[in-house]
Amino acid sequence: MLQDSSVHITSFCKIRNHKVWRNEELIYERKTEGTDILQDMYDQLTLNYPKFFKMDNLCKLGTLAAHVLLHHLRLENYQPEDIGIVLSNSNASIEADVKYYESSKAYPSPALFVYTLPNIVIGEISIRYGCKGENAFFVSEQFDARLLHFYVMDLLRHQRIKACICGWSDVVNDTMEACLFFVEVGNHNGVNFTAENIDKYYKQDLNGKE
């Protein structure tokens, strides 16, 4: 039976409004807030992914967070089906849905928001990084570290995957929040993958303090 002590968080990314952390190092900051800074993040973090401009804000946020999380890792050490993706948020696609509703009062157009659903966030990450393992997107009232830990560990214990991109990506109006983890079995260059450590990382403020 796979034990928690064999599974580690080897990379971590956190985005909260106008700041971006990688492994607790602040790598981007802008004084002004609001979702318009997603474009600035895209430029500063050199994402270089033209499909970014078709996405709604939820998908843009998840894609940026995954880029920060993964760009320095060697994913080629895994087969595509060995890497899973498990994400969650509190409102599914409501941010884009509200914008569509408001715009449709003037002229309805189903093409206005091409990428709106949470599973498209997973789809974009899968395509860009070649991940073909198990995936899921949960909608919960708030960040739930225990649910995230339980589900990912269940996939690992049953050998459905060998590594996982997991965490939280949420956009409500001008408030943005992403907290992603890359989890591996047998790689000890990180902290133990436990619900307590997941919750600790999520609750840290932007100065790295509890």
mmCIF file of C-alpha atoms in Angstrom:
data_model
loop_
_atom_site.group_PDB
_atom_site.id
_atom_site.type_symbol
_atom_site.label_atom_id
_atom_site.label_comp_id
_atom_site.label_asym_id
_atom_site.label_seq_id
_atom_site.Cartn_x
_atom_site.Cartn_y
_atom_site.Cartn_z
ATOM 1 C CA MET A 1 0.000 0.000 0.000
ATOM 2 C CA LEU A 2 1.395 3.375 -1.023
ATOM 3 C CA GLN A 3 2.107 5.565 1.998
ATOM 4 C CA ASP A 4 1.851 9.358 2.235
ATOM 5 C CA SER A 5 5.552 9.445 3.083
ATOM 6 C CA SER A 6 6.337 8.171 -0.443
ATOM 7 C CA VAL A 7 4.500 11.028 -2.147
ATOM 8 C CA HIS A 8 5.893 14.550 -2.309
ATOM 9 C CA ILE A 9 5.009 18.002 -3.560
ATOM 10 C CA THR A 10 7.972 18.795 -5.814
ATOM 11 C CA SER A 11 6.690 22.057 -7.295
ATOM 12 C CA PHE A 12 4.225 24.659 -6.082
ATOM 13 C CA CYS A 13 2.621 27.737 -7.665
ATOM 14 C CA LYS A 14 0.388 30.338 -6.105
ATOM 15 C CA ILE A 15 -1.331 33.274 -7.799
ATOM 16 C CA ARG A 16 -3.383 35.683 -5.763
ATOM 17 C CA ASN A 17 -4.639 38.750 -7.611
ATOM 18 C CA HIS A 18 -1.479 40.675 -8.524
ATOM 19 C CA LYS A 19 1.312 38.389 -7.253
ATOM 20 C CA VAL A 20 2.766 35.072 -8.410
ATOM 21 C CA TRP A 21 4.866 32.671 -6.334
ATOM 22 C CA ARG A 22 6.835 29.625 -7.426
ATOM 23 C CA ASN A 23 7.980 27.420 -4.557
ATOM 24 C CA GLU A 24 7.465 30.320 -2.138
ATOM 25 C CA GLU A 25 9.613 32.691 -4.229
ATOM 26 C CA LEU A 26 7.813 35.808 -5.446
ATOM 27 C CA ILE A 27 8.455 35.886 -9.213
ATOM 28 C CA TYR A 28 5.901 38.479 -10.364
ATOM 29 C CA GLU A 29 4.208 41.468 -8.787
ATOM 30 C CA ARG A 30 2.168 44.390 -10.076
ATOM 31 C CA LYS A 31 0.733 47.140 -7.909
ATOM 32 C CA THR A 32 -2.608 47.428 -9.667
ATOM 33 C CA GLU A 33 -5.184 44.663 -9.341
ATOM 34 C CA GLY A 34 -7.985 43.282 -11.523
ATOM 35 C CA THR A 35 -8.213 40.564 -14.147
ATOM 36 C CA ASP A 36 -6.650 42.832 -16.793
ATOM 37 C CA ILE A 37 -3.302 41.922 -15.270
ATOM 38 C CA LEU A 38 -3.610 38.428 -16.784
ATOM 39 C CA GLN A 39 -2.317 39.908 -20.038
ATOM 40 C CA ASP A 40 0.611 41.478 -18.203
ATOM 41 C CA MET A 41 1.356 38.148 -16.486
ATOM 42 C CA TYR A 42 1.297 36.458 -19.880
ATOM 43 C CA ASP A 43 3.891 38.899 -21.202
ATOM 44 C CA GLN A 44 6.136 38.918 -18.126
ATOM 45 C CA LEU A 45 6.098 35.144 -17.649
ATOM 46 C CA THR A 46 6.809 34.551 -21.370
ATOM 47 C CA LEU A 47 4.036 32.028 -21.822
ATOM 48 C CA ASN A 48 4.121 32.347 -25.632
ATOM 49 C CA TYR A 49 0.883 30.430 -26.236
ATOM 50 C CA PRO A 50 -1.403 32.131 -28.834
ATOM 51 C CA LYS A 51 -4.492 30.155 -27.762
ATOM 52 C CA PHE A 52 -4.327 32.178 -24.536
ATOM 53 C CA PHE A 53 -6.199 35.000 -26.277
ATOM 54 C CA LYS A 54 -9.244 32.792 -26.951
ATOM 55 C CA MET A 55 -9.656 31.831 -23.304
ATOM 56 C CA ASP A 56 -11.897 33.257 -20.615
ATOM 57 C CA ASN A 57 -10.254 34.462 -17.389
ATOM 58 C CA LEU A 58 -10.620 31.155 -15.539
ATOM 59 C CA CYS A 59 -8.818 29.291 -18.288
ATOM 60 C CA LYS A 60 -6.160 32.002 -18.578
ATOM 61 C CA LEU A 61 -5.483 31.828 -14.844
ATOM 62 C CA GLY A 62 -5.212 28.034 -14.812
ATOM 63 C CA THR A 63 -2.965 28.044 -17.873
ATOM 64 C CA LEU A 64 -0.634 30.670 -16.373
ATOM 65 C CA ALA A 65 -0.448 28.805 -13.065
ATOM 66 C CA ALA A 66 0.378 25.530 -14.823
ATOM 67 C CA HIS A 67 3.109 27.280 -16.821
ATOM 68 C CA VAL A 68 4.715 28.600 -13.641
ATOM 69 C CA LEU A 69 4.344 25.219 -11.942
ATOM 70 C CA LEU A 70 5.741 23.034 -14.710
ATOM 71 C CA HIS A 71 8.094 24.908 -16.990
ATOM 72 C CA HIS A 72 11.246 23.974 -15.015
ATOM 73 C CA LEU A 73 10.301 20.300 -14.556
ATOM 74 C CA ARG A 74 11.320 17.336 -16.709
ATOM 75 C CA LEU A 75 7.956 15.844 -17.602
ATOM 76 C CA GLU A 76 9.585 13.748 -20.303
ATOM 77 C CA ASN A 77 10.571 11.363 -17.504
ATOM 78 C CA TYR A 78 6.922 10.242 -17.514
ATOM 79 C CA GLN A 79 4.709 8.619 -20.093
ATOM 80 C CA PRO A 80 1.772 10.919 -21.031
ATOM 81 C CA GLU A 81 -0.766 8.598 -19.391
ATOM 82 C CA ASP A 82 1.212 8.646 -16.124
ATOM 83 C CA ILE A 83 0.414 12.307 -15.340
ATOM 84 C CA GLY A 84 -3.054 13.155 -14.041
ATOM 85 C CA ILE A 85 -4.778 16.500 -13.433
ATOM 86 C CA VAL A 86 -7.182 17.174 -10.554
ATOM 87 C CA LEU A 87 -8.456 20.738 -10.108
ATOM 88 C CA SER A 88 -11.271 22.466 -8.257
ATOM 89 C CA ASN A 89 -12.882 25.852 -7.733
ATOM 90 C CA SER A 90 -15.893 27.431 -6.074
ATOM 91 C CA ASN A 91 -17.987 28.635 -9.007
ATOM 92 C CA ALA A 92 -17.268 26.645 -12.177
ATOM 93 C CA SER A 93 -17.604 29.019 -15.149
ATOM 94 C CA ILE A 94 -19.830 31.637 -13.533
ATOM 95 C CA GLU A 95 -17.442 34.529 -14.214
ATOM 96 C CA ALA A 96 -17.619 33.967 -17.965
ATOM 97 C CA ASP A 97 -21.308 33.036 -17.854
ATOM 98 C CA VAL A 98 -22.208 36.384 -16.273
ATOM 99 C CA LYS A 99 -20.253 38.259 -18.933
ATOM 100 C CA TYR A 100 -21.975 36.282 -21.665
ATOM 101 C CA TYR A 101 -25.384 36.995 -20.157
ATOM 102 C CA GLU A 102 -24.693 40.735 -20.042
ATOM 103 C CA SER A 103 -23.399 40.825 -23.599
ATOM 104 C CA SER A 104 -26.316 38.802 -24.933
ATOM 105 C CA LYS A 105 -28.700 41.569 -23.954
ATOM 106 C CA ALA A 106 -27.331 43.551 -26.875
ATOM 107 C CA TYR A 107 -26.571 40.761 -29.355
ATOM 108 C CA PRO A 108 -26.499 37.035 -28.558
ATOM 109 C CA SER A 109 -23.441 35.263 -29.888
ATOM 110 C CA PRO A 110 -22.430 31.748 -28.839
ATOM 111 C CA ALA A 111 -18.883 32.474 -30.034
ATOM 112 C CA LEU A 112 -18.201 35.289 -27.572
ATOM 113 C CA PHE A 113 -16.689 33.061 -24.904
ATOM 114 C CA VAL A 114 -15.077 30.098 -26.588
ATOM 115 C CA TYR A 115 -13.295 28.652 -23.568
ATOM 116 C CA THR A 116 -15.472 28.856 -20.470
ATOM 117 C CA LEU A 117 -15.934 25.452 -18.870
ATOM 118 C CA PRO A 118 -13.610 24.188 -16.105
ATOM 119 C CA ASN A 119 -12.842 20.993 -17.998
ATOM 120 C CA ILE A 120 -11.381 23.145 -20.774
ATOM 121 C CA VAL A 121 -8.798 24.399 -18.265
ATOM 122 C CA ILE A 122 -7.734 20.777 -17.817
ATOM 123 C CA GLY A 123 -7.886 20.247 -21.575
ATOM 124 C CA GLU A 124 -5.544 23.149 -22.293
ATOM 125 C CA ILE A 125 -3.024 21.991 -19.677
ATOM 126 C CA SER A 126 -3.230 18.445 -21.035
ATOM 127 C CA ILE A 127 -2.595 19.579 -24.606
ATOM 128 C CA ARG A 128 0.258 21.950 -23.788
ATOM 129 C CA TYR A 129 2.136 19.530 -21.540
ATOM 130 C CA GLY A 130 1.124 16.209 -23.066
ATOM 131 C CA CYS A 131 -0.711 14.854 -20.003
ATOM 132 C CA LYS A 132 -3.105 12.006 -20.782
ATOM 133 C CA GLY A 133 -3.725 10.501 -17.342
ATOM 134 C CA GLU A 134 -6.864 10.540 -15.202
ATOM 135 C CA ASN A 135 -8.401 13.979 -14.677
ATOM 136 C CA ALA A 136 -11.225 15.571 -12.717
ATOM 137 C CA PHE A 137 -12.565 19.039 -11.902
ATOM 138 C CA PHE A 138 -14.505 19.482 -8.664
ATOM 139 C CA VAL A 139 -16.755 22.397 -7.755
ATOM 140 C CA SER A 140 -16.888 22.940 -3.990
ATOM 141 C CA GLU A 141 -17.962 25.755 -1.710
ATOM 142 C CA GLN A 142 -14.385 26.455 -0.672
ATOM 143 C CA PHE A 143 -10.874 25.068 -0.980
ATOM 144 C CA ASP A 144 -10.918 21.523 0.400
ATOM 145 C CA ALA A 145 -7.445 20.124 1.030
ATOM 146 C CA ARG A 146 -8.737 16.811 2.378
ATOM 147 C CA LEU A 147 -10.846 16.095 -0.705
ATOM 148 C CA LEU A 148 -7.952 16.962 -2.990
ATOM 149 C CA HIS A 149 -5.536 14.778 -1.028
ATOM 150 C CA PHE A 150 -7.945 11.837 -0.813
ATOM 151 C CA TYR A 151 -8.747 11.796 -4.525
ATOM 152 C CA VAL A 152 -5.155 12.176 -5.744
ATOM 153 C CA MET A 153 -3.851 9.549 -3.291
ATOM 154 C CA ASP A 154 -6.581 7.147 -4.428
ATOM 155 C CA LEU A 155 -5.414 7.507 -8.042
ATOM 156 C CA LEU A 156 -1.785 6.984 -7.009
ATOM 157 C CA ARG A 157 -2.520 3.977 -4.769
ATOM 158 C CA HIS A 158 -4.394 2.245 -7.570
ATOM 159 C CA GLN A 159 -1.542 3.064 -9.971
ATOM 160 C CA ARG A 160 -3.845 4.979 -12.281
ATOM 161 C CA ILE A 161 -1.165 7.682 -12.425
ATOM 162 C CA LYS A 162 2.410 8.207 -11.195
ATOM 163 C CA ALA A 163 2.336 12.006 -10.867
ATOM 164 C CA CYS A 164 -0.364 14.659 -10.669
ATOM 165 C CA ILE A 165 -1.013 18.338 -11.287
ATOM 166 C CA CYS A 166 -3.561 19.282 -8.672
ATOM 167 C CA GLY A 167 -5.004 22.252 -6.832
ATOM 168 C CA TRP A 168 -7.377 25.200 -7.018
ATOM 169 C CA SER A 169 -8.074 27.825 -9.701
ATOM 170 C CA ASP A 170 -10.853 30.355 -9.140
ATOM 171 C CA VAL A 171 -11.981 33.670 -10.642
ATOM 172 C CA VAL A 172 -14.845 35.764 -9.276
ATOM 173 C CA ASN A 173 -15.153 39.284 -10.717
ATOM 174 C CA ASP A 174 -11.732 40.896 -10.177
ATOM 175 C CA THR A 175 -10.542 38.369 -7.595
ATOM 176 C CA MET A 176 -8.181 35.687 -8.873
ATOM 177 C CA GLU A 177 -6.695 32.812 -6.943
ATOM 178 C CA ALA A 178 -4.746 29.745 -8.046
ATOM 179 C CA CYS A 179 -2.817 27.278 -5.915
ATOM 180 C CA LEU A 180 -1.316 24.367 -7.868
ATOM 181 C CA PHE A 181 0.927 21.478 -6.845
ATOM 182 C CA PHE A 182 2.959 18.944 -8.806
ATOM 183 C CA VAL A 183 2.931 15.677 -6.883
ATOM 184 C CA GLU A 184 5.293 12.744 -7.506
ATOM 185 C CA VAL A 185 5.848 9.278 -6.090
ATOM 186 C CA GLY A 186 9.360 8.480 -4.933
ATOM 187 C CA ASN A 187 10.849 11.930 -5.603
ATOM 188 C CA HIS A 188 11.898 13.238 -2.189
ATOM 189 C CA ASN A 189 12.906 16.730 -3.346
ATOM 190 C CA GLY A 190 9.925 18.374 -1.682
ATOM 191 C CA VAL A 191 7.529 18.213 1.225
ATOM 192 C CA ASN A 192 5.194 15.347 2.026
ATOM 193 C CA PHE A 193 1.911 15.390 0.145
ATOM 194 C CA THR A 194 -0.522 15.609 3.048
ATOM 195 C CA ALA A 195 -3.800 17.457 3.529
ATOM 196 C CA GLU A 196 -2.105 19.500 6.246
ATOM 197 C CA ASN A 197 0.710 20.659 3.959
ATOM 198 C CA ILE A 198 -1.706 21.421 1.118
ATOM 199 C CA ASP A 199 -3.823 23.527 3.456
ATOM 200 C CA LYS A 200 -0.746 25.268 4.853
ATOM 201 C CA TYR A 201 0.447 26.339 1.407
ATOM 202 C CA TYR A 202 -3.006 27.536 0.428
ATOM 203 C CA LYS A 203 -3.452 29.627 3.585
ATOM 204 C CA GLN A 204 -0.037 31.284 3.522
ATOM 205 C CA ASP A 205 -0.304 34.989 2.887
ATOM 206 C CA LEU A 206 1.718 36.686 0.192
ATOM 207 C CA ASN A 207 4.610 37.346 2.553
ATOM 208 C CA GLY A 208 5.019 33.662 3.305
ATOM 209 C CA LYS A 209 3.593 33.938 6.797
ATOM 210 C CA GLU A 210 0.685 32.061 8.346
#
